[in-house]
mmCIF file of C-alpha atoms and ligand atoms in Angstrom:
data_model
loop_
_atom_site.group_PDB
_atom_site.id
_atom_site.type_symbol
_atom_site.label_atom_id
_atom_site.label_comp_id
_atom_site.label_asym_id
_atom_site.label_seq_id
_atom_site.Cartn_x
_atom_site.Cartn_y
_atom_site.Cartn_z
ATOM 1 C CA UNK A 1 118.683 81.570 84.165
ATOM 2 C CA UNK A 2 118.752 85.050 82.659
ATOM 3 C CA UNK A 3 115.132 85.947 81.944
ATOM 4 C CA UNK A 4 112.025 85.083 83.932
ATOM 5 C CA UNK A 5 108.354 86.060 83.945
ATOM 6 C CA UNK A 6 105.888 86.527 86.807
ATOM 7 C CA UNK A 7 102.108 86.130 86.553
ATOM 8 C CA UNK A 8 99.052 85.899 88.790
ATOM 9 C CA UNK A 9 96.193 83.615 87.785
ATOM 10 C CA UNK A 10 92.748 82.557 88.999
ATOM 11 C CA UNK A 11 91.029 84.426 91.844
ATOM 12 C CA UNK A 12 93.101 87.268 93.304
ATOM 13 C CA UNK A 13 94.270 87.080 96.907
ATOM 14 C CA UNK A 14 95.723 89.649 99.329
ATOM 15 C CA UNK A 15 99.489 89.172 99.419
ATOM 16 C CA UNK A 16 99.863 88.472 95.696
ATOM 17 C CA UNK A 17 101.487 91.875 95.297
ATOM 18 C CA UNK A 18 103.896 91.125 98.134
ATOM 19 C CA UNK A 19 104.830 87.914 96.288
ATOM 20 C CA UNK A 20 105.291 89.743 92.964
ATOM 21 C CA UNK A 21 107.460 92.351 94.664
ATOM 22 C CA UNK A 22 109.657 89.843 96.481
ATOM 23 C CA UNK A 23 110.079 87.557 93.464
ATOM 24 C CA UNK A 24 110.821 90.519 91.188
ATOM 25 C CA UNK A 25 113.289 92.213 93.528
ATOM 26 C CA UNK A 26 115.173 89.036 94.422
ATOM 27 C CA UNK A 27 115.433 88.005 90.772
ATOM 28 C CA UNK A 28 116.719 91.482 89.856
ATOM 29 C CA UNK A 29 119.320 91.361 92.651
ATOM 30 C CA UNK A 30 120.508 88.077 91.213
ATOM 31 C CA UNK A 31 120.977 89.740 87.843
ATOM 32 C CA UNK A 32 117.951 88.245 86.104
ATOM 33 C CA UNK A 33 115.825 90.241 83.678
ATOM 34 C CA UNK A 34 112.231 90.158 84.898
ATOM 35 C CA UNK A 35 109.065 90.357 82.785
ATOM 36 C CA UNK A 36 105.523 90.943 83.981
ATOM 37 C CA UNK A 37 102.862 88.838 82.311
ATOM 38 C CA UNK A 38 99.461 90.509 82.581
ATOM 39 C CA UNK A 39 96.138 88.721 83.128
ATOM 40 C CA UNK A 40 97.654 85.317 83.859
ATOM 41 C CA UNK A 41 97.644 82.745 81.069
ATOM 42 C CA UNK A 42 95.352 84.977 79.025
ATOM 43 C CA UNK A 43 98.100 87.591 78.814
ATOM 44 C CA UNK A 44 100.711 84.946 78.058
ATOM 45 C CA UNK A 45 98.560 83.821 75.145
ATOM 46 C CA UNK A 46 97.768 87.364 73.967
ATOM 47 C CA UNK A 47 101.402 88.487 74.325
ATOM 48 C CA UNK A 48 100.755 90.981 77.129
ATOM 49 C CA UNK A 49 104.299 90.711 78.434
ATOM 50 C CA UNK A 50 106.458 93.673 79.454
ATOM 51 C CA UNK A 51 109.892 94.207 80.968
ATOM 52 C CA UNK A 52 109.554 95.030 84.659
ATOM 53 C CA UNK A 53 111.750 97.467 86.521
ATOM 54 C CA UNK A 54 112.115 98.104 90.224
ATOM 55 C CA UNK A 55 109.848 101.172 90.014
ATOM 56 C CA UNK A 56 106.951 98.936 89.037
ATOM 57 C CA UNK A 57 107.438 97.060 92.307
ATOM 58 C CA UNK A 58 107.510 100.129 94.542
ATOM 59 C CA UNK A 59 104.702 100.845 96.998
ATOM 60 C CA UNK A 60 102.795 97.609 96.450
ATOM 61 C CA UNK A 61 103.711 95.470 99.440
ATOM 62 C CA UNK A 62 100.631 96.582 101.383
ATOM 63 C CA UNK A 63 98.171 96.630 98.491
ATOM 64 C CA UNK A 64 95.486 93.980 98.052
ATOM 65 C CA UNK A 65 94.641 92.531 94.634
ATOM 66 C CA UNK A 66 97.324 92.074 91.992
ATOM 67 C CA UNK A 67 99.010 94.810 89.971
ATOM 68 C CA UNK A 68 99.665 92.242 87.240
ATOM 69 C CA UNK A 69 95.903 91.703 86.909
ATOM 70 C CA UNK A 70 94.436 88.229 86.851
ATOM 71 C CA UNK A 71 92.072 86.278 84.650
ATOM 72 C CA UNK A 72 90.802 82.842 83.818
ATOM 73 C CA UNK A 73 91.643 81.454 80.380
ATOM 74 C CA UNK A 74 89.753 78.424 79.068
ATOM 75 C CA UNK A 75 91.941 78.146 75.925
ATOM 76 C CA UNK A 76 94.960 77.406 78.079
ATOM 77 C CA UNK A 77 93.483 73.972 78.793
ATOM 78 C CA UNK A 78 94.279 73.085 75.158
ATOM 79 C CA UNK A 79 97.796 72.193 74.105
ATOM 80 C CA UNK A 80 97.736 74.212 70.879
ATOM 81 C CA UNK A 81 97.069 77.443 72.788
ATOM 82 C CA UNK A 82 99.699 76.614 75.394
ATOM 83 C CA UNK A 83 102.207 76.231 72.542
ATOM 84 C CA UNK A 84 101.355 79.741 71.271
ATOM 85 C CA UNK A 85 101.681 81.135 74.792
ATOM 86 C CA UNK A 86 105.033 79.412 75.307
ATOM 87 C CA UNK A 87 106.259 80.827 71.997
ATOM 88 C CA UNK A 88 105.557 84.353 73.294
ATOM 89 C CA UNK A 89 107.935 83.599 76.171
ATOM 90 C CA UNK A 90 110.580 81.881 74.063
ATOM 91 C CA UNK A 91 110.805 84.697 71.515
ATOM 92 C CA UNK A 92 111.887 86.985 74.379
ATOM 93 C CA UNK A 93 114.265 84.398 75.830
ATOM 94 C CA UNK A 94 112.114 83.901 78.938
ATOM 95 C CA UNK A 95 112.989 80.474 80.311
ATOM 96 C CA UNK A 96 111.245 80.452 83.684
ATOM 97 C CA UNK A 97 107.944 81.690 85.111
ATOM 98 C CA UNK A 98 106.694 82.228 88.658
ATOM 99 C CA UNK A 99 102.973 81.403 88.653
ATOM 100 C CA UNK A 100 101.038 82.745 91.642
ATOM 101 C CA UNK A 101 97.608 81.132 91.830
ATOM 102 C CA UNK A 102 95.518 78.182 92.920
ATOM 103 C CA UNK A 103 95.580 74.516 91.960
ATOM 104 C CA UNK A 104 93.898 75.200 88.601
ATOM 105 C CA UNK A 105 96.774 77.515 87.754
ATOM 106 C CA UNK A 106 99.190 74.772 88.844
ATOM 107 C CA UNK A 107 97.663 72.402 86.294
ATOM 108 C CA UNK A 108 98.351 74.920 83.557
ATOM 109 C CA UNK A 109 101.860 75.446 84.959
ATOM 110 C CA UNK A 110 102.545 71.719 84.980
ATOM 111 C CA UNK A 111 101.543 71.415 81.327
ATOM 112 C CA UNK A 112 103.722 74.399 80.422
ATOM 113 C CA UNK A 113 106.689 72.685 82.068
ATOM 114 C CA UNK A 114 106.137 69.152 80.759
ATOM 115 C CA UNK A 115 105.035 69.983 77.203
ATOM 116 C CA UNK A 116 106.744 73.260 76.442
ATOM 117 C CA UNK A 117 109.860 73.010 78.629
ATOM 118 C CA UNK A 118 109.240 76.315 80.413
ATOM 119 C CA UNK A 119 110.684 76.185 83.931
ATOM 120 C CA UNK A 120 107.666 76.970 86.067
ATOM 121 C CA UNK A 121 107.396 77.412 89.840
ATOM 122 C CA UNK A 122 104.003 77.692 91.539
ATOM 123 C CA UNK A 123 103.302 79.868 94.571
ATOM 124 C CA UNK A 124 99.999 79.163 96.330
ATOM 125 C CA UNK A 125 97.983 82.373 96.038
ATOM 126 C CA UNK A 126 94.368 81.872 97.025
ATOM 127 C CA UNK A 127 92.140 82.755 99.954
ATOM 128 C CA UNK A 128 90.761 79.196 99.968
ATOM 129 C CA UNK A 129 93.758 77.440 101.603
ATOM 130 C CA UNK A 130 92.862 74.412 99.510
ATOM 131 C CA UNK A 131 96.257 73.432 98.115
ATOM 132 C CA UNK A 132 97.947 70.225 99.137
ATOM 133 C CA UNK A 133 101.630 70.628 99.950
ATOM 134 C CA UNK A 134 101.263 73.798 102.003
ATOM 135 C CA UNK A 135 99.712 74.434 105.410
ATOM 136 C CA UNK A 136 98.844 77.980 104.372
ATOM 137 C CA UNK A 137 98.216 79.777 101.098
ATOM 138 C CA UNK A 138 98.985 83.443 100.483
ATOM 139 C CA UNK A 139 95.771 85.388 101.193
ATOM 140 C CA UNK A 140 94.122 82.969 103.571
ATOM 141 C CA UNK A 141 95.144 84.763 106.761
ATOM 142 C CA UNK A 142 94.018 88.181 105.530
ATOM 143 C CA UNK A 143 90.711 86.736 104.404
ATOM 144 C CA UNK A 144 90.226 84.964 107.724
ATOM 145 C CA UNK A 145 90.703 88.280 109.514
ATOM 146 C CA UNK A 146 88.210 89.980 107.199
ATOM 147 C CA UNK A 147 85.659 87.326 108.146
ATOM 148 C CA UNK A 148 86.455 87.776 111.863
ATOM 149 C CA UNK A 149 85.838 91.509 111.536
ATOM 150 C CA UNK A 150 82.499 90.849 109.839
ATOM 151 C CA UNK A 151 81.542 88.328 112.532
ATOM 152 C CA UNK A 152 82.018 90.922 115.278
ATOM 153 C CA UNK A 153 79.728 93.340 113.464
ATOM 154 C CA UNK A 154 77.113 90.715 112.776
ATOM 155 C CA UNK A 155 77.240 89.627 116.401
ATOM 156 C CA UNK A 156 76.240 93.124 117.616
ATOM 157 C CA UNK A 157 72.980 93.014 115.716
ATOM 158 C CA UNK A 158 72.396 89.299 116.325
ATOM 159 C CA UNK A 159 72.590 89.860 120.098
ATOM 160 C CA UNK A 160 70.387 92.935 120.034
ATOM 161 C CA UNK A 161 67.642 91.082 118.152
ATOM 162 C CA UNK A 162 68.289 87.639 119.692
ATOM 163 C CA UNK A 163 68.570 86.197 116.206
ATOM 164 C CA UNK A 164 70.292 83.282 114.544
ATOM 165 C CA UNK A 165 72.480 84.657 111.753
ATOM 166 C CA UNK A 166 74.101 82.440 109.131
ATOM 167 C CA UNK A 167 77.214 83.846 107.460
ATOM 168 C CA UNK A 168 78.208 82.327 104.120
ATOM 169 C CA UNK A 169 81.939 82.453 103.497
ATOM 170 C CA UNK A 170 84.053 81.539 100.466
ATOM 171 C CA UNK A 171 86.443 78.609 100.160
ATOM 172 C CA UNK A 172 85.249 76.825 97.026
ATOM 173 C CA UNK A 173 85.256 73.114 98.028
ATOM 174 C CA UNK A 174 87.276 73.677 101.201
ATOM 175 C CA UNK A 175 85.933 74.459 104.684
ATOM 176 C CA UNK A 176 89.116 76.009 106.125
ATOM 177 C CA UNK A 177 87.849 79.605 106.138
ATOM 178 C CA UNK A 178 84.533 78.716 107.777
ATOM 179 C CA UNK A 179 86.063 76.359 110.312
ATOM 180 C CA UNK A 180 88.943 78.538 111.388
ATOM 181 C CA UNK A 181 86.682 81.620 111.495
ATOM 182 C CA UNK A 182 84.347 79.698 113.782
ATOM 183 C CA UNK A 183 87.190 78.825 116.152
ATOM 184 C CA UNK A 184 88.850 82.242 116.101
ATOM 185 C CA UNK A 185 85.695 84.341 116.030
ATOM 186 C CA UNK A 186 83.673 82.563 118.685
ATOM 187 C CA UNK A 187 81.187 81.147 116.199
ATOM 188 C CA UNK A 188 78.263 79.120 117.510
ATOM 189 C CA UNK A 189 78.131 76.517 114.765
ATOM 190 C CA UNK A 190 79.715 75.645 111.438
ATOM 191 C CA UNK A 191 78.861 73.746 108.279
ATOM 192 C CA UNK A 192 81.697 72.627 105.981
ATOM 193 C CA UNK A 193 81.614 70.394 102.919
ATOM 194 C CA UNK A 194 84.182 67.949 104.330
ATOM 195 C CA UNK A 195 82.004 66.888 107.296
ATOM 196 C CA UNK A 196 78.436 66.759 105.910
ATOM 197 C CA UNK A 197 76.825 67.450 109.295
ATOM 198 C CA UNK A 198 73.059 66.883 109.118
ATOM 199 C CA UNK A 199 70.931 70.005 109.525
ATOM 200 C CA UNK A 200 69.212 68.309 112.490
ATOM 201 C CA UNK A 201 72.484 68.379 114.417
ATOM 202 C CA UNK A 202 72.899 72.121 113.878
ATOM 203 C CA UNK A 203 69.266 72.761 114.862
ATOM 204 C CA UNK A 204 69.767 70.670 117.999
ATOM 205 C CA UNK A 205 72.950 72.569 118.910
ATOM 206 C CA UNK A 206 71.178 75.912 118.526
ATOM 207 C CA UNK A 207 68.213 74.779 120.681
ATOM 208 C CA UNK A 208 70.599 73.559 123.390
ATOM 209 C CA UNK A 209 72.434 76.900 123.377
ATOM 210 C CA UNK A 210 69.184 78.789 123.744
ATOM 211 C CA UNK A 211 68.142 76.546 126.673
ATOM 212 C CA UNK A 212 71.396 77.543 128.360
ATOM 213 C CA UNK A 213 70.374 81.193 128.054
ATOM 214 C CA UNK A 214 72.340 82.231 124.952
ATOM 215 C CA UNK A 215 70.686 85.148 123.181
ATOM 216 C CA UNK A 216 72.050 84.763 119.667
ATOM 217 C CA UNK A 217 73.814 82.355 117.310
ATOM 218 C CA UNK A 218 76.426 83.088 114.650
ATOM 219 C CA UNK A 219 76.743 80.144 112.273
ATOM 220 C CA UNK A 220 79.503 79.911 109.655
ATOM 221 C CA UNK A 221 78.478 78.231 106.404
ATOM 222 C CA UNK A 222 81.169 77.332 103.864
ATOM 223 C CA UNK A 223 80.004 78.057 100.310
ATOM 224 C CA UNK A 224 80.890 74.465 99.371
ATOM 225 C CA UNK A 225 77.970 73.235 101.480
ATOM 226 C CA UNK A 226 75.408 75.020 99.313
ATOM 227 C CA UNK A 227 73.463 78.270 99.272
ATOM 228 C CA UNK A 228 73.064 79.784 102.700
ATOM 229 C CA UNK A 229 69.429 80.741 102.011
ATOM 230 C CA UNK A 230 68.559 77.101 101.341
ATOM 231 C CA UNK A 231 70.150 76.137 104.639
ATOM 232 C CA UNK A 232 68.227 78.913 106.401
ATOM 233 C CA UNK A 233 64.983 77.546 104.915
ATOM 234 C CA UNK A 234 65.775 74.096 106.274
ATOM 235 C CA UNK A 235 66.530 75.561 109.711
ATOM 236 C CA UNK A 236 63.315 77.610 109.752
ATOM 237 C CA UNK A 237 61.306 74.385 109.828
ATOM 238 C CA UNK A 238 63.209 73.258 112.917
ATOM 239 C CA UNK A 239 63.708 76.442 114.981
ATOM 240 C CA UNK A 240 61.555 79.162 116.474
ATOM 241 C CA UNK A 241 64.330 81.770 116.559
ATOM 242 C CA UNK A 242 64.381 84.503 113.925
ATOM 243 C CA UNK A 243 66.903 83.702 111.199
ATOM 244 C CA UNK A 244 68.855 86.012 108.894
ATOM 245 C CA UNK A 245 71.580 85.321 106.346
ATOM 246 C CA UNK A 246 74.679 87.254 105.264
ATOM 247 C CA UNK A 247 76.769 86.456 102.195
ATOM 248 C CA UNK A 248 80.173 88.094 102.630
ATOM 249 C CA UNK A 249 81.103 87.596 98.973
ATOM 250 C CA UNK A 250 84.006 89.357 97.323
ATOM 251 C CA UNK A 251 84.676 91.600 100.317
ATOM 252 C CA UNK A 252 86.649 88.553 101.455
ATOM 253 C CA UNK A 253 89.085 88.822 98.578
ATOM 254 C CA UNK A 254 90.211 92.404 99.164
ATOM 255 C CA UNK A 255 92.023 94.483 101.719
ATOM 256 C CA UNK A 256 95.463 95.193 103.065
ATOM 257 C CA UNK A 257 97.376 91.903 103.337
ATOM 258 C CA UNK A 258 98.219 90.786 106.875
ATOM 259 C CA UNK A 259 101.783 90.614 108.132
ATOM 260 C CA UNK A 260 101.558 86.833 108.018
ATOM 261 C CA UNK A 261 100.592 86.821 104.341
ATOM 262 C CA UNK A 262 103.344 89.267 103.420
ATOM 263 C CA UNK A 263 106.021 87.242 105.212
ATOM 264 C CA UNK A 264 104.711 84.037 103.668
ATOM 265 C CA UNK A 265 104.744 85.653 100.234
ATOM 266 C CA UNK A 266 108.326 86.899 100.658
ATOM 267 C CA UNK A 267 109.665 83.564 101.887
ATOM 268 C CA UNK A 268 107.909 81.624 99.157
ATOM 269 C CA UNK A 269 109.086 84.045 96.477
ATOM 270 C CA UNK A 270 112.674 83.720 97.681
ATOM 271 C CA UNK A 271 112.404 79.939 97.412
ATOM 272 C CA UNK A 272 110.863 80.183 93.936
ATOM 273 C CA UNK A 273 113.744 82.265 92.623
ATOM 274 C CA UNK A 274 116.191 79.759 94.166
ATOM 275 C CA UNK A 275 114.493 77.024 92.150
ATOM 276 C CA UNK A 276 114.767 78.991 88.910
ATOM 277 C CA UNK A 277 118.371 79.952 89.626
ATOM 278 C CA UNK A 278 119.158 76.224 89.861
ATOM 279 C CA UNK A 279 117.460 75.766 86.448
ATOM 280 C CA UNK A 280 114.818 73.505 88.027
ATOM 281 C CA UNK A 281 111.091 73.630 87.273
ATOM 282 C CA UNK A 282 107.743 71.916 87.612
ATOM 283 C CA UNK A 283 107.723 72.605 91.348
ATOM 284 C CA UNK A 284 105.408 74.257 93.845
ATOM 285 C CA UNK A 285 106.486 76.042 97.004
ATOM 286 C CA UNK A 286 104.745 75.442 100.319
ATOM 287 C CA UNK A 287 105.134 75.892 104.035
ATOM 288 C CA UNK A 288 104.791 72.725 106.091
ATOM 289 C CA UNK A 289 105.321 72.627 109.851
ATOM 290 C CA UNK A 290 106.848 76.119 109.706
ATOM 291 C CA UNK A 291 109.444 75.048 107.141
ATOM 292 C CA UNK A 292 109.576 75.917 103.472
ATOM 293 C CA UNK A 293 108.868 72.921 101.257
ATOM 294 C CA UNK A 294 109.000 72.109 97.550
ATOM 295 C CA UNK A 295 106.966 69.461 95.763
ATOM 296 C CA UNK A 296 106.250 68.595 92.146
ATOM 297 C CA UNK A 297 103.280 70.678 90.952
ATOM 298 C CA UNK A 298 101.146 67.552 90.548
ATOM 299 C CA UNK A 299 101.473 66.877 94.290
ATOM 300 C CA UNK A 300 98.882 69.649 94.754
ATOM 301 C CA UNK A 301 96.031 67.627 93.272
ATOM 302 C CA UNK A 302 97.249 64.108 93.924
ATOM 303 C CA UNK A 303 95.568 62.809 97.093
ATOM 304 C CA UNK A 304 94.399 64.238 100.398
ATOM 305 C CA UNK A 305 95.689 67.404 102.027
ATOM 306 C CA UNK A 306 97.568 67.079 105.291
ATOM 307 C CA UNK A 307 95.064 69.068 107.394
ATOM 308 C CA UNK A 308 93.518 67.621 110.535
ATOM 309 C CA UNK A 309 90.094 68.920 109.659
ATOM 310 C CA UNK A 310 88.299 66.507 112.002
ATOM 311 C CA UNK A 311 90.409 67.830 114.884
ATOM 312 C CA UNK A 312 89.537 71.460 114.111
ATOM 313 C CA UNK A 313 85.892 70.522 113.564
ATOM 314 C CA UNK A 314 85.727 68.897 117.023
ATOM 315 C CA UNK A 315 87.417 71.965 118.514
ATOM 316 C CA UNK A 316 85.000 74.347 116.790
ATOM 317 C CA UNK A 317 81.962 72.425 118.057
ATOM 318 C CA UNK A 318 83.394 72.189 121.565
ATOM 319 C CA UNK A 319 83.953 75.934 121.701
ATOM 320 C CA UNK A 320 80.537 76.613 120.176
ATOM 321 C CA UNK A 321 78.664 74.941 123.057
HETATM 322 P P1 ADP B 401 92.821 78.725 90.579
HETATM 323 O O1 ADP B 401 94.192 78.786 90.023
HETATM 324 O O2 ADP B 401 92.539 79.812 91.547
HETATM 325 O O3 ADP B 401 92.470 77.345 91.091
HETATM 326 P P2 ADP B 401 91.212 78.242 88.182
HETATM 327 O O4 ADP B 401 90.839 76.847 88.546
HETATM 328 O O5 ADP B 401 90.141 79.130 87.634
HETATM 329 O O6 ADP B 401 91.804 79.073 89.403
HETATM 330 O O7 ADP B 401 92.405 78.152 87.124
HETATM 331 C C1 ADP B 401 93.040 79.323 86.652
HETATM 332 C C2 ADP B 401 93.475 79.119 85.237
HETATM 333 O O8 ADP B 401 94.413 78.028 85.177
HETATM 334 C C3 ADP B 401 92.372 78.691 84.268
HETATM 335 O O9 ADP B 401 91.630 79.788 83.807
HETATM 336 C C4 ADP B 401 93.178 78.074 83.154
HETATM 337 O O10 ADP B 401 93.777 79.067 82.344
HETATM 338 C C5 ADP B 401 94.294 77.369 83.935
HETATM 339 N N1 ADP B 401 93.929 75.960 84.137
HETATM 340 C C6 ADP B 401 93.042 75.454 85.025
HETATM 341 N N2 ADP B 401 92.926 74.117 84.897
HETATM 342 C C7 ADP B 401 93.748 73.757 83.880
HETATM 343 C C8 ADP B 401 94.066 72.536 83.236
HETATM 344 N N3 ADP B 401 93.507 71.378 83.619
HETATM 345 N N4 ADP B 401 94.966 72.563 82.242
HETATM 346 C C9 ADP B 401 95.551 73.723 81.852
HETATM 347 N N5 ADP B 401 95.264 74.913 82.397
HETATM 348 C C10 ADP B 401 94.398 74.953 83.408
HETATM 349 O O1 F6P B 402 89.234 80.712 94.628
HETATM 350 C C1 F6P B 402 88.922 81.939 95.226
HETATM 351 C C2 F6P B 402 87.435 82.197 95.189
HETATM 352 O O2 F6P B 402 87.188 83.446 95.805
HETATM 353 C C3 F6P B 402 86.571 81.104 95.815
HETATM 354 O O3 F6P B 402 86.553 81.192 97.216
HETATM 355 C C4 F6P B 402 85.235 81.379 95.165
HETATM 356 O O4 F6P B 402 84.464 80.217 95.093
HETATM 357 C C5 F6P B 402 85.622 81.846 93.776
HETATM 358 O O5 F6P B 402 86.979 82.255 93.847
HETATM 359 C C6 F6P B 402 84.776 82.971 93.257
HETATM 360 O O6 F6P B 402 85.162 83.225 91.960
HETATM 361 P P1 F6P B 402 84.717 84.547 91.157
HETATM 362 O O7 F6P B 402 85.542 85.679 91.683
HETATM 363 O O8 F6P B 402 85.027 84.227 89.748
HETATM 364 O O9 F6P B 402 83.268 84.757 91.440
#
């Protein structure tokens, strides 16, 4: 394949730039001409496509966000707009595209491959870790560490005031960030959408902790469970401790990508360029059991993820006692 494009789509994630850099550099080494597509599918549709050179890729490996910019594009869900977007690629001779994004972006990528014949490879770029076919997504580890940093700060004030503090974290419909932050950050309780723990159980756990002499509680609440203030209201009826809430919000999406995310991004990008070099398409790259894996894009939304969430949930509650 002689000409390829790279785009980032959906919510940004730390490590996207490391993926752009690795994919771009490796493709250039292999003699491919590389194009940047700005603002995801929106830029593909609006013809915001430019030839990339190695200078564009310099100094970005440690930068959060995405230098290609990202966007959401409702029109891309319609075939007629995808055809226009594909035409913008074809007129430049671009045959393959590396799409870095979440499972929504993969759906668009799959349609681009099956309808328009563009060779597309998906790299999982999202803080949510919610993509089937990969144990980790690019950005998850950095985000987890941002949450851990926030937990330590919140704990200082929670201890001083002997309060119960609920921290709402992102993750869309997935509880990975909340659950793994609870385990790694010494959280005292966790609510995730996958488990539907009754509020009574959490209230009971907090009362038991207090009986054992604990002076504070840090509770992780995944956004998929609902608004943290509503949960706090429900807890207020059941507890006598003072309760406060923190919504970490978009702080979780930024920051210098961790070493893990940069390595993951580089390895996945290398695999993606391999796929395009072989003239294949319609595939996503993942890491499973510490090995690189490829699956059809549709694998991402077809069935349950291979994550032992019950096991981690049990572990989190055990450590929270
Ligand atoms: P993410 O990729 O992070 O899951 P979104 O779900 O917002 O983020 O999807 C990103 C973009 O992917 C959307 O704005 C749209 O352009 C495209 N997309 C999402 N779902 C579809 C779909 N069913 N068909 C075609 N394109 C889609
Ligand atoms: O998918 C990444 C994510 O940050 C989710 O965790 C969150 O639900 C959503 O995007 C927020 O989207 P926006 O940046 O459009 O508010």
